[in-house]
Coordinates of C-alpha atoms in Angstrom, one line a residue:
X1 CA -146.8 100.1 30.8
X2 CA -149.5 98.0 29.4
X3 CA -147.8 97.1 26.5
X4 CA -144.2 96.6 28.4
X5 CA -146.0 93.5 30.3
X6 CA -147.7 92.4 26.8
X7 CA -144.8 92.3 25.7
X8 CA -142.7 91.0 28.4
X9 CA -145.8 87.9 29.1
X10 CA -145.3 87.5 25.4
X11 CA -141.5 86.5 25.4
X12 CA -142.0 84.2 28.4
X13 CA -144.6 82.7 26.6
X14 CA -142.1 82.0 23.6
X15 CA -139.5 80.9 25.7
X16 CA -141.6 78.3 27.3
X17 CA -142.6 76.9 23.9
X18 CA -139.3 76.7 22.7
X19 CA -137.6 75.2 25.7
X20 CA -140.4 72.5 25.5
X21 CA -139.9 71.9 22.0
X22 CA -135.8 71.6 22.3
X23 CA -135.3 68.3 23.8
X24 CA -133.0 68.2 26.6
X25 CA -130.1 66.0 27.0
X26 CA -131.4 62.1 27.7
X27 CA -131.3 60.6 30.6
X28 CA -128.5 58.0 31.0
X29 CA -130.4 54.4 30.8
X30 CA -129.8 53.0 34.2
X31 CA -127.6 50.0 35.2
X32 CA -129.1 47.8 38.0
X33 CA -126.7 46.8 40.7
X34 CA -126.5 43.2 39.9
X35 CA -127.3 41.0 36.5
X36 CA -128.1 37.5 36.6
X37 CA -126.5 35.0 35.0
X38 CA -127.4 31.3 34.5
X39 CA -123.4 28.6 35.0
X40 CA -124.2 25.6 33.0
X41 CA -121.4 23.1 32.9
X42 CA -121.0 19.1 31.8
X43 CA -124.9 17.9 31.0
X44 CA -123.7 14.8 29.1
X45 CA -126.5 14.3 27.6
X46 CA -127.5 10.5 27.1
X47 CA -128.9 9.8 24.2
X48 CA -128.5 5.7 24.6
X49 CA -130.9 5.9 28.0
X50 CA -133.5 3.7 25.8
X51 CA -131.1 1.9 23.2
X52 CA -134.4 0.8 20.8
X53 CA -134.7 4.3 20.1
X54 CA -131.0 5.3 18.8
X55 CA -131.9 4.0 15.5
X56 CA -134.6 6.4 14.9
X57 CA -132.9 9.7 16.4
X58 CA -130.2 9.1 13.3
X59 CA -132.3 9.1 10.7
X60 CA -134.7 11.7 12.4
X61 CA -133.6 15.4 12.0
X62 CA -133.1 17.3 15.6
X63 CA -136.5 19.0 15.2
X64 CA -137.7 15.2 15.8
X65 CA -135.9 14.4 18.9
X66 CA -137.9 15.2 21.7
X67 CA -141.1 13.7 19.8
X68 CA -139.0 10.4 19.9
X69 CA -137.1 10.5 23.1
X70 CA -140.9 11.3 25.0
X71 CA -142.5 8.0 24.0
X72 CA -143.0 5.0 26.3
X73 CA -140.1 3.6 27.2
X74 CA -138.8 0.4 25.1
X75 CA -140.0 -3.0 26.8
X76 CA -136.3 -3.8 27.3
X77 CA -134.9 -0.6 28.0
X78 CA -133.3 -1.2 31.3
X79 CA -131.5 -4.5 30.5
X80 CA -130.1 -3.6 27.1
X81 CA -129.5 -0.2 28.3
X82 CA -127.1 -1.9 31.2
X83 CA -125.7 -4.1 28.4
X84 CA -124.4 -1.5 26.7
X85 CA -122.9 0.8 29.8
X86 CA -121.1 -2.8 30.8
X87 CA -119.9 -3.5 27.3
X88 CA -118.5 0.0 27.3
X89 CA -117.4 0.6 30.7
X90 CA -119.7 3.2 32.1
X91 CA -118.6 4.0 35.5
X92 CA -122.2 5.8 36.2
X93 CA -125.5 6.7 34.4
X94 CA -125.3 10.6 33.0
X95 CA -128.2 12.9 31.9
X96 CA -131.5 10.7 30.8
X97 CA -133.8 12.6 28.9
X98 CA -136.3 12.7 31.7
X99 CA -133.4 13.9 33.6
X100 CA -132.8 16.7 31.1
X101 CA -136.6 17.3 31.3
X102 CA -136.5 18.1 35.0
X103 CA -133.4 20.5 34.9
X104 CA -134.9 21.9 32.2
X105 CA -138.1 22.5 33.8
X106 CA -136.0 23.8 37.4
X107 CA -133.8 26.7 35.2
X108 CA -137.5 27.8 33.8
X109 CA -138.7 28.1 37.5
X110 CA -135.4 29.5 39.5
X111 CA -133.7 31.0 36.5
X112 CA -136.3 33.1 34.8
X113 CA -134.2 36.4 36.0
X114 CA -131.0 35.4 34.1
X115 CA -129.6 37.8 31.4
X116 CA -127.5 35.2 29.5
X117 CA -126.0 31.8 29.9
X118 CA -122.8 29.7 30.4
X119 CA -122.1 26.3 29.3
X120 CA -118.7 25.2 30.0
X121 CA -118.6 21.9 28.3
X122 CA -118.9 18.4 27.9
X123 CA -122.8 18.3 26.6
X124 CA -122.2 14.5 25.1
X125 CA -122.1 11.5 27.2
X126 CA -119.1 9.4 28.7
X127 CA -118.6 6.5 26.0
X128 CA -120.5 8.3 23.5
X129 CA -118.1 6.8 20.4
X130 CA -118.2 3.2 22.1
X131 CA -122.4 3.4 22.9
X132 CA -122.9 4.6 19.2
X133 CA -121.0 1.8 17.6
X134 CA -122.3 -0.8 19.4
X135 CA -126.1 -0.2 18.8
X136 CA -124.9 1.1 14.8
X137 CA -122.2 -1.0 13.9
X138 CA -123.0 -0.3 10.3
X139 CA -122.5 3.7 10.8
X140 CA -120.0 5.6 8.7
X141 CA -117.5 8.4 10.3
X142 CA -119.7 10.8 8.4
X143 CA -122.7 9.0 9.9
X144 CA -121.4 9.3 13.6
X145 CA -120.4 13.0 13.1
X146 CA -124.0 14.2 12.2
X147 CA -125.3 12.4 15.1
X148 CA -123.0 14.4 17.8
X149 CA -123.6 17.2 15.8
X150 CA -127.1 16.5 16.6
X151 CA -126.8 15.7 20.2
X152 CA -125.2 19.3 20.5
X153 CA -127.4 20.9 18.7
X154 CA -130.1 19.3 20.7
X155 CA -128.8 20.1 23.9
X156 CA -128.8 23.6 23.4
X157 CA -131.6 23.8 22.0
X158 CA -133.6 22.1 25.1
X159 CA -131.8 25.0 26.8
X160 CA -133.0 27.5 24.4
X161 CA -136.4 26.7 25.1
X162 CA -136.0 26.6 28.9
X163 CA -134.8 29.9 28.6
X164 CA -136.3 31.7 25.3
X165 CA -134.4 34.8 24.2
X166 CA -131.4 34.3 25.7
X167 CA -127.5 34.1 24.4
X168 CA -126.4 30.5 25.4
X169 CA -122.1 30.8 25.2
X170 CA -120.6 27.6 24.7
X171 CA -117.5 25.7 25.3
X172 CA -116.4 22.2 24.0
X173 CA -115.3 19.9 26.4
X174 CA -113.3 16.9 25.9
X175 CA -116.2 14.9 25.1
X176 CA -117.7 16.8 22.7
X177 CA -116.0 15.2 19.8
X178 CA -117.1 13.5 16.1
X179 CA -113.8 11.2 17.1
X180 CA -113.6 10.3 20.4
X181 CA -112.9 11.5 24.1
X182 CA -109.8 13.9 24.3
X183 CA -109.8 13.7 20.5
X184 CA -110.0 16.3 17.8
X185 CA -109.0 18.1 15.3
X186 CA -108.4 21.5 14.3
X187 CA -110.6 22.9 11.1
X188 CA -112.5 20.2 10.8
X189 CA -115.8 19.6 9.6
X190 CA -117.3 19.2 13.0
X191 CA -116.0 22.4 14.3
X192 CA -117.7 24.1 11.5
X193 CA -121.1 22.4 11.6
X194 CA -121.2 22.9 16.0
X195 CA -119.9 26.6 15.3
X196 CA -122.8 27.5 13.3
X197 CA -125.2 26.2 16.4
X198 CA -123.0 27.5 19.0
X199 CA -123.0 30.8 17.2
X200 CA -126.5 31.1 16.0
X201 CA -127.7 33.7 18.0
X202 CA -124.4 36.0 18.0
X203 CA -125.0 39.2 16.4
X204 CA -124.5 39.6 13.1
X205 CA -121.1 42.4 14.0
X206 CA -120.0 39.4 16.2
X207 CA -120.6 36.0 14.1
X208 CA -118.7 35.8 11.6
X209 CA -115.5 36.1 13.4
X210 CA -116.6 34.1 16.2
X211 CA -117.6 31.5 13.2
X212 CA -114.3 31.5 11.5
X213 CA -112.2 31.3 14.8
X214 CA -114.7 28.5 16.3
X215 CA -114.4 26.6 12.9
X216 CA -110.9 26.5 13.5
X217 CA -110.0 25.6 17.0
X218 CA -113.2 26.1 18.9
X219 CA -112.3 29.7 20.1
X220 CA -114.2 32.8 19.9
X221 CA -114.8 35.9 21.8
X222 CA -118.1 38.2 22.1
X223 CA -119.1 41.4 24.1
X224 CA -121.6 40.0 27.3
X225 CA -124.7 41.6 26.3
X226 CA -126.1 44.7 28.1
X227 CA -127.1 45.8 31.1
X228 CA -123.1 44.3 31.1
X229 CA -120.8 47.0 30.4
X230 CA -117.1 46.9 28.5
X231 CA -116.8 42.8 29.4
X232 CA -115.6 40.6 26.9
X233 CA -115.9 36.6 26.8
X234 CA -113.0 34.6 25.7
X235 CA -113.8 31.4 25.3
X236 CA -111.3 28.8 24.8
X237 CA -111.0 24.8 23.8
X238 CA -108.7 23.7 25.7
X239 CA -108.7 19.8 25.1
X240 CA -105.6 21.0 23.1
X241 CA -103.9 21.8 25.9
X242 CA -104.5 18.5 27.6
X243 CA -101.7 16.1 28.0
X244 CA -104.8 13.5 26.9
X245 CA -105.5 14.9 23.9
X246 CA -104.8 13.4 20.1
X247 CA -105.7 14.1 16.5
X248 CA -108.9 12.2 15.2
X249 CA -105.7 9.4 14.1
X250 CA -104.7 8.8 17.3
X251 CA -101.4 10.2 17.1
X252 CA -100.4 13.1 19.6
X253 CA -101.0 16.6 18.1
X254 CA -99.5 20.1 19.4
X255 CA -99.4 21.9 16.6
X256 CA -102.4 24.1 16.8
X257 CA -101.4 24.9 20.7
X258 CA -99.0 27.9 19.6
X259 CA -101.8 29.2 17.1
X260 CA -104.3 29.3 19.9
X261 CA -102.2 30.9 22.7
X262 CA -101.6 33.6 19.8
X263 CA -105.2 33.8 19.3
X264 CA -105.6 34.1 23.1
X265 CA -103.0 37.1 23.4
X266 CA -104.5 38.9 20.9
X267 CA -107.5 39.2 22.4
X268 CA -106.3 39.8 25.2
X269 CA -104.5 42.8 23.9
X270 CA -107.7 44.0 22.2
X271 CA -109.4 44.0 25.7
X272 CA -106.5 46.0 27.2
X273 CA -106.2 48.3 24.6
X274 CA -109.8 49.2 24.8
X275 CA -110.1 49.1 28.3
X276 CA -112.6 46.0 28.9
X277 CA -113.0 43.7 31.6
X278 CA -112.6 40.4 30.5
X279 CA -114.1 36.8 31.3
X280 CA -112.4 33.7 30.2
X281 CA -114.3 30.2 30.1
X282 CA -112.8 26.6 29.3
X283 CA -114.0 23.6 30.1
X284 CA -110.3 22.0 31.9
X285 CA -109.2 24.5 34.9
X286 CA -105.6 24.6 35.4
X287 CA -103.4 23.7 38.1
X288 CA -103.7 19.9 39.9
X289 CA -105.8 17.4 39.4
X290 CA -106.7 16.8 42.8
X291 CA -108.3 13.7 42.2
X292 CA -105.7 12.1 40.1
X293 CA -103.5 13.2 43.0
X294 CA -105.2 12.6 46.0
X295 CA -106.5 9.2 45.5
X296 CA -103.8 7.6 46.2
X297 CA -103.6 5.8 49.5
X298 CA -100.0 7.1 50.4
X299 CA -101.0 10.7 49.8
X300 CA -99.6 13.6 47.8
X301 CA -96.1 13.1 48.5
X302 CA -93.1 11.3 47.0
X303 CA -94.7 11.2 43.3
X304 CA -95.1 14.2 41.1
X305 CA -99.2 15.4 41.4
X306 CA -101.1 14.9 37.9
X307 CA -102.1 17.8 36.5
X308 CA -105.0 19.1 34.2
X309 CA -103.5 20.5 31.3
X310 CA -99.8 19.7 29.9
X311 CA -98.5 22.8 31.0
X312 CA -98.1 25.5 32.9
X313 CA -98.7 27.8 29.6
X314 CA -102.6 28.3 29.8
X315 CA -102.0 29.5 33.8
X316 CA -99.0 31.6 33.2
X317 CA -100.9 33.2 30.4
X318 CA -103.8 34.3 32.7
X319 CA -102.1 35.1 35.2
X320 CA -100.2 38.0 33.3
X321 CA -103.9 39.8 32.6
X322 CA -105.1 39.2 36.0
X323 CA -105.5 43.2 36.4
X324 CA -108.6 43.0 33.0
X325 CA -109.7 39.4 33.6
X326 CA -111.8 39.8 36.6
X327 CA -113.4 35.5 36.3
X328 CA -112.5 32.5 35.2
X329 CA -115.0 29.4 34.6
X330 CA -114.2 26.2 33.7
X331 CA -116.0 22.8 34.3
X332 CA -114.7 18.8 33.7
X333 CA -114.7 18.4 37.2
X334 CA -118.6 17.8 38.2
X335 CA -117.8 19.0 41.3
X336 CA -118.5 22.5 43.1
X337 CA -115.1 24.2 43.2
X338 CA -113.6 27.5 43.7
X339 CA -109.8 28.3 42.6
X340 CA -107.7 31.0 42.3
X341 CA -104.8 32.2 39.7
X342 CA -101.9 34.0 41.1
X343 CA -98.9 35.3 39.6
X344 CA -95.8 34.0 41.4
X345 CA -94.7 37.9 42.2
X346 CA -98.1 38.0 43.8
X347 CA -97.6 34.7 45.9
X348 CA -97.1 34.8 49.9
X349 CA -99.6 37.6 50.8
X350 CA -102.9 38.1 50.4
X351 CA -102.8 41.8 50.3
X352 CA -101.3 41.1 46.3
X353 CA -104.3 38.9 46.3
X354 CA -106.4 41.4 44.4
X355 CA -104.1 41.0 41.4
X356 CA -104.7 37.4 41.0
X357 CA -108.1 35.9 39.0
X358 CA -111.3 34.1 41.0
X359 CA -111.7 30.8 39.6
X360 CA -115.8 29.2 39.3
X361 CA -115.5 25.7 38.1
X362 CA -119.4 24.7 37.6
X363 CA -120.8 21.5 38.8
X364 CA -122.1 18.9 36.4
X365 CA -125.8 18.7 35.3
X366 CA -124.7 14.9 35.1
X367 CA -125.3 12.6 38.0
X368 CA -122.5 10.3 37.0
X369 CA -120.9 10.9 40.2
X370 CA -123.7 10.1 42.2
X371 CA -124.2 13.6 42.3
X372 CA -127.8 15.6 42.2
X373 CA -127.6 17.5 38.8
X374 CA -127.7 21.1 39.7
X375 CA -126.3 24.6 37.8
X376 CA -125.2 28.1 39.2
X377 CA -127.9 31.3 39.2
X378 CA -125.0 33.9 39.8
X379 CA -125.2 37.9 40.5
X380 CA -122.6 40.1 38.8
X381 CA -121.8 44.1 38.8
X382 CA -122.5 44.9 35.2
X383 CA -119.9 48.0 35.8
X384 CA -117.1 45.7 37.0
X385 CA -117.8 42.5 36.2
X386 CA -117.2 40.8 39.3
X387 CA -119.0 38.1 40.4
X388 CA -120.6 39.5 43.4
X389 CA -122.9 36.1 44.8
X390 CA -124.0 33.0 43.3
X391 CA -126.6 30.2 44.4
X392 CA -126.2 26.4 43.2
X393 CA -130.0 24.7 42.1
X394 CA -129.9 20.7 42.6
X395 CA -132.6 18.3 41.9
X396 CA -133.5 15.8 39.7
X397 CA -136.6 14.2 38.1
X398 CA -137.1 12.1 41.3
X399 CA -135.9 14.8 43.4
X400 CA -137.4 18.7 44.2
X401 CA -135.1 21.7 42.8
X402 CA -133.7 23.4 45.6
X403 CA -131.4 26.0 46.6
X404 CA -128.2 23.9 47.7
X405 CA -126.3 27.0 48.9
X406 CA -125.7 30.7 48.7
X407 CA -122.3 31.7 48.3
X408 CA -122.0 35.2 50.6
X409 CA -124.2 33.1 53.3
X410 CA -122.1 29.8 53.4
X411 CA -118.9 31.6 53.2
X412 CA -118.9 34.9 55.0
X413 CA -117.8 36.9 52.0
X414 CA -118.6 39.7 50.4
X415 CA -118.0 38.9 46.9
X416 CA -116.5 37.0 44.1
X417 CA -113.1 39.1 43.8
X418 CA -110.2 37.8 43.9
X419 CA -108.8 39.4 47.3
X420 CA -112.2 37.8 48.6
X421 CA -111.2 34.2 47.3
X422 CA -108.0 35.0 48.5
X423 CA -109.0 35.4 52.0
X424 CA -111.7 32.3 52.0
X425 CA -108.7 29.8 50.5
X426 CA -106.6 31.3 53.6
X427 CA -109.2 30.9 56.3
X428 CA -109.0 26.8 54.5
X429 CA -105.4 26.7 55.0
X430 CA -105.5 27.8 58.7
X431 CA -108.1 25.4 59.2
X432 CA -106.2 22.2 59.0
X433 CA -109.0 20.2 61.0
X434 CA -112.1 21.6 58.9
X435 CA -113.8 23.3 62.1
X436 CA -114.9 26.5 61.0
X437 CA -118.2 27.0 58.7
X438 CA -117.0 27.9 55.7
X439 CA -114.8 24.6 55.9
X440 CA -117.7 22.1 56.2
X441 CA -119.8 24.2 54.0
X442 CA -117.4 23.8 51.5
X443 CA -116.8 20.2 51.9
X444 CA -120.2 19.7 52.5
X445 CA -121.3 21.8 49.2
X446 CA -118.6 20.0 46.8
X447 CA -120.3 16.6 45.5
X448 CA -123.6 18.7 45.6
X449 CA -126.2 16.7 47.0
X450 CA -123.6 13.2 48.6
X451 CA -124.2 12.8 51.8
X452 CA -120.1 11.6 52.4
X453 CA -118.2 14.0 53.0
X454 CA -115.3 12.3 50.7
X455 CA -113.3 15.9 50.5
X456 CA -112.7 15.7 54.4
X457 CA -110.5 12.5 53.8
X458 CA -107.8 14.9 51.5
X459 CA -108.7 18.1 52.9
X460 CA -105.1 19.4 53.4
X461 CA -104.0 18.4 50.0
X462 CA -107.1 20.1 48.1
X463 CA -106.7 23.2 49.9
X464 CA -103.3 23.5 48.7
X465 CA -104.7 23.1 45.3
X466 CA -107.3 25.4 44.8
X467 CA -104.6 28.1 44.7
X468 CA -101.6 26.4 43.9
X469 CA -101.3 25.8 39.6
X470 CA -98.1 24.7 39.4
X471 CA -96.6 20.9 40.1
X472 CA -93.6 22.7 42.3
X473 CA -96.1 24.9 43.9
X474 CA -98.7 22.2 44.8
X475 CA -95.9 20.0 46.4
X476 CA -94.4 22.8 48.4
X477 CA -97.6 23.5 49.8
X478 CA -98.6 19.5 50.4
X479 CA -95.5 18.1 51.4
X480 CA -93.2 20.6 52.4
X481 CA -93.4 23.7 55.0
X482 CA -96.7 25.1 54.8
X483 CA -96.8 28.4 53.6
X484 CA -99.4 31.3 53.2
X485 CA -102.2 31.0 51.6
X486 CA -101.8 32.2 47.7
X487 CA -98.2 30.9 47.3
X488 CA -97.8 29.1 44.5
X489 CA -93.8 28.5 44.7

């Protein structure tokens, strides 16, 4: 009996040891709730703020810039700075350096959670050929290229510092250009040389396509980095797809249009096939020009509205993946907007709503406007990839960084989706006279940081365009019978 319960203590004994020494299954890592993410969009950086200095950022390697740009100010610097915006007709003052410093400085502070980072575009300043040309007459076309090339590369890397570590994604806007604003052209040289910066923290399994198809037409598209799961980024130029847009010759250039709408389909094939969700970002939304559109003093009505892009195509396109794309983000703007892209079959009802795609367009870190410079801290679902809240910054070097807003708080939403926007656009459209709070919060929250309400002046109209993407669509809604909220025809 003795020896039975040896025996018996003995094989227990062994047991234990070998179920400690075989490791179990691991532990799945886990996946917070919600991942930040830092919306950049249209910095414009200006590089001509103290014109006496221009001369030495060329010749200076980008290394060197913030050295130069941080020295006392040239005696003169205000008046030949003002020369040089009237000579080139600057309607407003963009991103100083010591405005730079101070958003800089605020995405350190507010932003220190953030995962990755957007940049939708535009990171040159308005007039950037005319400035340049003025202060270096004597400048080659090889000469101007490096220096945007260096203005770029600048910019992100005063970004890369403010936020160490992290994967900026970038999109060219129309004034990000070695030619001109709106112009560009495909496989060029300056495609090539901002690829390698745009791409230069890309993994290595990811680069060199994204470096080839960004050399080409300023496309690529990347897996969001983890605690995101299964969500691809497609990011687009579409300055091709502007009815503004030329070659570097001034003549008007489609050709590359088809090949990057084939490019587009492709990946988004790839997505569906592997079952991904899918983020697009741009710097010019579709749909209306609201602007363009509204400003006249008759209204909407009578005149065909101006639109964005030169066709319906990029929309259309979108629209047909809206069950994989779950956000869109765009810029060019500079204002605070929220859109949405619906199929036509989906139009009428917001119950279809869920189908369509919830638009961000980012407001400008450029006070051109007379805007505060601000960006967008948002909170997605790693699992889904739905933009579940987001809060807009604003400040400025002679103003504190604050919160402006929070979306779920101003708006009485739940989330980002697109049966959410669906439901906030049709509360706007019911709301003719702009009395309920999400109303004036929005029109109060669009020019972050005016005091005029401007938006309240057209408020009909813009409603109609935010989800309306289509010329026919946007009149219906403007000038004929209104109809529900989400139809586009």
């Amino acid at each position: 009996m003795f020896l039975a319960c040896l025996l018996c203590t003995l094989l227990i004994a062994d047991v234990s040891r070998l179920s400690r020494a075989q490791p179990g299954p691991q532990a799945a890592p886990m996946v917070p709730k919600v991942v930040e993410a830092l919306l950049v969009s249209d910095i414009h950086f200006e590089p001509f703020w103290d014109p006496a200095k221009v001369s030495r950022l060329a010749a200076s390697p980008v290394s060197a810039w913030a050295r130069i740009l941080s020295a006392p100010d040239s005696p003169n610097r205000q008046q030949a700075f003002d020369k040089i915006q009237d000579a080139c007709h600057a309607r407003g003052i963009d991103t100083s350096f010591p405005v730079l410093q101070s958003s800089m400085r605020a995405i350190r502070t507010h932003a220190a959670g953030a995962r990755f980072i957007t940049l939708s575009g535009d990171l040159m300043a308005h007039g950037f050929d005319c400035k340049f040309k003025k202060l270096m007459p004597a400048a080659t076309a090889a000469e101007y290229r490096a220096f945007t090339v260096k203005t770029i590369r600048f910019v992100l890397a005063q970004l890369q510092a403010a936020a160490p570590g992290l994967r900026i994604y970038t999109a060219l806007g129309n004034n990000d250009s070695d030619c001109g604003d709106y112009k560009l052209d495909a496989n060029s040289t300056f495609l090539k040389q901002v690829g390698e910066a745009v791409t230069q923290r890309f993994p290595s399994a990811e680069r060199a396509a994204a470096l080839a198809s960004f050399a080409q037409t300023g496309n690529y598209s990347v897996m969001l980095p983890a605690p995101m799961t299964h969500t691809r980024l497609i990011v687009l130029d579409d300055v091709f797809f502007s009815a503004k847009h030329t070659a570097c010759s001034g003549k008007p250039d489609t050709a590359d249009q088809d090949a990057q709408y084939a490019w587009l389909a492709a990946q988004l094939q790839e997505a569906r096939k592997a079952k991904q969700n899918v983020w697009v970002m741009a710097h010019i939304p579709p749909g209306v020009d609201a602007y363009g559109t509204l400003a006249h003093l008759s209204g909407p009505c009578g005149r065909k509205p101006t639109m964005l892009l030169s066709s319906d195509r990029l929309a259309q396109t979108l629209e047909g993946e809206a069950d994989s794309i779950k956000l869109g983000i765009f810029g060019h703007t500079h204002e605070d907007e929220i859109k949405l892209l619906e199929s036509g079959e989906d139009a009428g009802t917001t119950e279809h709503a869920s189908g369509g795609i919830p638009v961000k367009v980012v407001a400008s870190v450029s006070p051109v406007n007379g805007n505060l410079p601000s960006f967008t801290i948002a909170q997605i679902e790693p699992a889904t990839a739905t933009l579940a809240d987001y809060e807009v910054i604003a400040g400025s070097n002679r103003v504190a960084w604050h919160q402006q807003y929070e979306y779920r708080t101003a708006y009485a939403e739940g989330s980002f989706s697109a049966a959410a926007v669906a439901h906030l656009i049709g509360g706007f459209s019911a709301d003719r006279d702009e009395r309920t709070q999400p109303s004036q919060k929005y029109i109060h929250n669009f020019s972050i940081g005016n005091p005029v309400p401007l938006l309240s002046l057209v408020w009909t109209g813009y409603v109609c365009s935010m989800a309306h993407q289509t010329a026919e669509g946007f009149s219906s809604c403007a000038c004929g019978q209104q109809p529900q909220s989400g139809d586009r025809h």
